[in-house]
């Protein structure tokens, strides 16, 4: 992404008052990818910074809400009435796509799921399968859902990572 997009987010951060730390951390997701060790460290830092109770339980807009509303550009690979999927800007593999529900409905993370969320959770996984086929990942792929600070969740709007295009390792990290 261009530095103009980073400026937009940082400008929003400086005018948002209490959201300064949250949006500053999120702006790290708009930077070009770095070597895996640097990216992993910054992801952990972002997750820890974003893990305040107000962020994980809040209905305030996340960066994903801004992407859904087309306020922040993204490289959309799939969209229907319930789900939006776009390329991760700090990919961990040749294919790294984020799949999100368009309506959060209290589903900030998997640990917050209730029975009423079963349909959208299934829709996210089925959409991952469709996109994997669309992306030519016949040899396999990985699905990741980070949850909470120890799970390295940095945006409290549930999202599925579809990762593929290379041999994955185990354990994942």
PDB file of C-alpha atoms in Angstrom, residues 4-122:
ATOM      1  CA  UNK A   4      -0.784   7.944   1.533  1.00  0.00           C
ATOM      2  CA  UNK A   5      -2.922   5.207   3.071  1.00  0.00           C
ATOM      3  CA  UNK A   6      -0.661   5.081   6.130  1.00  0.00           C
ATOM      4  CA  UNK A   7      -1.018   8.850   6.505  1.00  0.00           C
ATOM      5  CA  UNK A   8      -4.793   8.515   6.409  1.00  0.00           C
ATOM      6  CA  UNK A   9      -4.799   6.025   9.262  1.00  0.00           C
ATOM      7  CA  UNK A  10      -2.270   7.963  11.302  1.00  0.00           C
ATOM      8  CA  UNK A  11      -4.285  11.166  10.810  1.00  0.00           C
ATOM      9  CA  UNK A  12      -7.389   9.334  12.046  1.00  0.00           C
ATOM     10  CA  UNK A  13      -5.377   8.045  14.986  1.00  0.00           C
ATOM     11  CA  UNK A  14      -4.258  11.503  16.075  1.00  0.00           C
ATOM     12  CA  UNK A  15      -7.805  12.861  15.917  1.00  0.00           C
ATOM     13  CA  UNK A  16      -9.499   9.924  17.592  1.00  0.00           C
ATOM     14  CA  UNK A  17      -8.365  10.629  21.156  1.00  0.00           C
ATOM     15  CA  UNK A  18      -8.535   7.426  23.198  1.00  0.00           C
ATOM     16  CA  UNK A  19      -8.245   5.331  20.022  1.00  0.00           C
ATOM     17  CA  UNK A  20      -4.656   6.550  19.458  1.00  0.00           C
ATOM     18  CA  UNK A  21      -2.888   3.354  20.562  1.00  0.00           C
ATOM     19  CA  UNK A  22      -5.370   1.064  18.794  1.00  0.00           C
ATOM     20  CA  UNK A  23      -5.144   2.821  15.431  1.00  0.00           C
ATOM     21  CA  UNK A  24      -1.398   3.266  15.707  1.00  0.00           C
ATOM     22  CA  UNK A  25      -1.072  -0.488  16.182  1.00  0.00           C
ATOM     23  CA  UNK A  26      -3.455  -1.160  13.309  1.00  0.00           C
ATOM     24  CA  UNK A  27      -1.373   1.100  11.061  1.00  0.00           C
ATOM     25  CA  UNK A  28       1.391  -1.498  11.416  1.00  0.00           C
ATOM     26  CA  UNK A  29      -0.850  -3.779   9.350  1.00  0.00           C
ATOM     27  CA  UNK A  30      -0.675  -1.273   6.496  1.00  0.00           C
ATOM     28  CA  UNK A  31       3.113  -1.391   6.148  1.00  0.00           C
ATOM     29  CA  UNK A  32       4.928  -3.522   3.598  1.00  0.00           C
ATOM     30  CA  UNK A  33       5.821  -7.067   4.710  1.00  0.00           C
ATOM     31  CA  UNK A  34       9.056  -7.620   6.599  1.00  0.00           C
ATOM     32  CA  UNK A  35      11.063 -10.777   7.244  1.00  0.00           C
ATOM     33  CA  UNK A  36       9.015 -13.367   9.118  1.00  0.00           C
ATOM     34  CA  UNK A  37      10.737 -12.831  12.495  1.00  0.00           C
ATOM     35  CA  UNK A  38      10.088  -9.080  12.434  1.00  0.00           C
ATOM     36  CA  UNK A  39       6.503  -9.586  11.315  1.00  0.00           C
ATOM     37  CA  UNK A  40       5.872 -12.174  14.018  1.00  0.00           C
ATOM     38  CA  UNK A  41       7.301  -9.897  16.715  1.00  0.00           C
ATOM     39  CA  UNK A  42       5.233  -6.928  15.566  1.00  0.00           C
ATOM     40  CA  UNK A  43       2.100  -9.118  15.373  1.00  0.00           C
ATOM     41  CA  UNK A  44       2.654 -10.218  18.980  1.00  0.00           C
ATOM     42  CA  UNK A  45       3.151  -6.607  20.067  1.00  0.00           C
ATOM     43  CA  UNK A  46       0.041  -5.543  18.146  1.00  0.00           C
ATOM     44  CA  UNK A  47      -1.989  -8.333  19.733  1.00  0.00           C
ATOM     45  CA  UNK A  48      -0.859  -7.436  23.241  1.00  0.00           C
ATOM     46  CA  UNK A  49      -1.554  -3.737  22.661  1.00  0.00           C
ATOM     47  CA  UNK A  50      -5.002  -4.490  21.240  1.00  0.00           C
ATOM     48  CA  UNK A  51      -6.008  -6.840  24.044  1.00  0.00           C
ATOM     49  CA  UNK A  52      -7.541  -4.324  26.408  1.00  0.00           C
ATOM     50  CA  UNK A  53     -11.025  -5.368  27.545  1.00  0.00           C
ATOM     51  CA  UNK A  54     -12.559  -2.316  25.850  1.00  0.00           C
ATOM     52  CA  UNK A  55     -11.162  -3.423  22.474  1.00  0.00           C
ATOM     53  CA  UNK A  56     -12.134  -7.085  22.668  1.00  0.00           C
ATOM     54  CA  UNK A  57     -15.690  -6.386  23.886  1.00  0.00           C
ATOM     55  CA  UNK A  58     -16.312  -3.130  22.047  1.00  0.00           C
ATOM     56  CA  UNK A  59     -18.757  -2.437  19.263  1.00  0.00           C
ATOM     57  CA  UNK A  60     -16.643   0.510  18.122  1.00  0.00           C
ATOM     58  CA  UNK A  61     -15.501   0.252  14.482  1.00  0.00           C
ATOM     59  CA  UNK A  62     -12.392  -1.778  13.682  1.00  0.00           C
ATOM     60  CA  UNK A  63     -10.116  -1.473  10.687  1.00  0.00           C
ATOM     61  CA  UNK A  64     -12.140  -4.323   9.153  1.00  0.00           C
ATOM     62  CA  UNK A  65     -15.350  -2.287   9.472  1.00  0.00           C
ATOM     63  CA  UNK A  66     -13.586   0.487   7.563  1.00  0.00           C
ATOM     64  CA  UNK A  67     -12.562  -2.005   4.861  1.00  0.00           C
ATOM     65  CA  UNK A  68     -16.146  -3.308   4.627  1.00  0.00           C
ATOM     66  CA  UNK A  69     -17.391   0.292   4.280  1.00  0.00           C
ATOM     67  CA  UNK A  70     -14.734   0.981   1.592  1.00  0.00           C
ATOM     68  CA  UNK A  71     -13.164   3.708   3.743  1.00  0.00           C
ATOM     69  CA  UNK A  72      -9.821   1.868   3.526  1.00  0.00           C
ATOM     70  CA  UNK A  73      -8.844   0.184   0.252  1.00  0.00           C
ATOM     71  CA  UNK A  74      -8.190  -3.537   0.037  1.00  0.00           C
ATOM     72  CA  UNK A  75      -7.599  -6.173  -2.623  1.00  0.00           C
ATOM     73  CA  UNK A  76     -10.943  -7.972  -2.475  1.00  0.00           C
ATOM     74  CA  UNK A  77     -10.920 -11.557  -3.756  1.00  0.00           C
ATOM     75  CA  UNK A  78     -14.463 -12.527  -2.746  1.00  0.00           C
ATOM     76  CA  UNK A  79     -17.616 -10.785  -1.580  1.00  0.00           C
ATOM     77  CA  UNK A  80     -21.210 -11.784  -0.997  1.00  0.00           C
ATOM     78  CA  UNK A  81     -23.986 -10.431   1.218  1.00  0.00           C
ATOM     79  CA  UNK A  82     -22.475 -11.946   4.407  1.00  0.00           C
ATOM     80  CA  UNK A  83     -18.719 -12.212   3.878  1.00  0.00           C
ATOM     81  CA  UNK A  84     -15.805 -10.169   2.548  1.00  0.00           C
ATOM     82  CA  UNK A  85     -12.383 -11.649   1.728  1.00  0.00           C
ATOM     83  CA  UNK A  86      -9.264  -9.669   0.880  1.00  0.00           C
ATOM     84  CA  UNK A  87      -5.507 -10.154   0.640  1.00  0.00           C
ATOM     85  CA  UNK A  88      -3.502  -9.678   3.836  1.00  0.00           C
ATOM     86  CA  UNK A  89      -1.122  -6.756   3.480  1.00  0.00           C
ATOM     87  CA  UNK A  90       1.583  -8.548   5.487  1.00  0.00           C
ATOM     88  CA  UNK A  91       1.353 -12.021   3.936  1.00  0.00           C
ATOM     89  CA  UNK A  92       2.962 -15.002   5.648  1.00  0.00           C
ATOM     90  CA  UNK A  93       2.776 -17.123   2.462  1.00  0.00           C
ATOM     91  CA  UNK A  94       2.292 -16.564  -1.280  1.00  0.00           C
ATOM     92  CA  UNK A  95      -1.471 -16.717  -0.636  1.00  0.00           C
ATOM     93  CA  UNK A  96      -2.692 -15.067   2.568  1.00  0.00           C
ATOM     94  CA  UNK A  97      -6.307 -13.952   2.568  1.00  0.00           C
ATOM     95  CA  UNK A  98      -8.473 -12.663   5.417  1.00  0.00           C
ATOM     96  CA  UNK A  99     -12.124 -13.710   5.450  1.00  0.00           C
ATOM     97  CA  UNK A 100     -14.461 -11.669   7.635  1.00  0.00           C
ATOM     98  CA  UNK A 101     -18.179 -11.456   8.330  1.00  0.00           C
ATOM     99  CA  UNK A 102     -19.688  -8.169   7.183  1.00  0.00           C
ATOM    100  CA  UNK A 103     -21.668  -7.919  10.433  1.00  0.00           C
ATOM    101  CA  UNK A 104     -19.728  -8.464  13.647  1.00  0.00           C
ATOM    102  CA  UNK A 105     -22.840  -9.090  15.782  1.00  0.00           C
ATOM    103  CA  UNK A 106     -20.759  -9.376  18.969  1.00  0.00           C
ATOM    104  CA  UNK A 107     -18.440 -11.919  17.362  1.00  0.00           C
ATOM    105  CA  UNK A 108     -15.144 -10.205  18.159  1.00  0.00           C
ATOM    106  CA  UNK A 109     -13.318 -13.524  18.506  1.00  0.00           C
ATOM    107  CA  UNK A 110     -14.028 -17.242  18.478  1.00  0.00           C
ATOM    108  CA  UNK A 111     -14.171 -17.331  22.284  1.00  0.00           C
ATOM    109  CA  UNK A 112     -17.133 -14.923  22.083  1.00  0.00           C
ATOM    110  CA  UNK A 113     -19.132 -17.219  19.762  1.00  0.00           C
ATOM    111  CA  UNK A 114     -22.648 -18.147  20.759  1.00  0.00           C
ATOM    112  CA  UNK A 115     -25.014 -20.678  19.220  1.00  0.00           C
ATOM    113  CA  UNK A 116     -26.566 -17.891  17.124  1.00  0.00           C
ATOM    114  CA  UNK A 117     -23.177 -17.498  15.362  1.00  0.00           C
ATOM    115  CA  UNK A 118     -23.037 -21.083  14.026  1.00  0.00           C
ATOM    116  CA  UNK A 119     -24.329 -20.123  10.584  1.00  0.00           C
ATOM    117  CA  UNK A 120     -21.785 -17.336   9.982  1.00  0.00           C
ATOM    118  CA  UNK A 121     -18.920 -19.444  11.374  1.00  0.00           C
ATOM    119  CA  UNK A 122     -19.795 -22.202   8.934  1.00  0.00           C
TER     120      UNK A 122
END
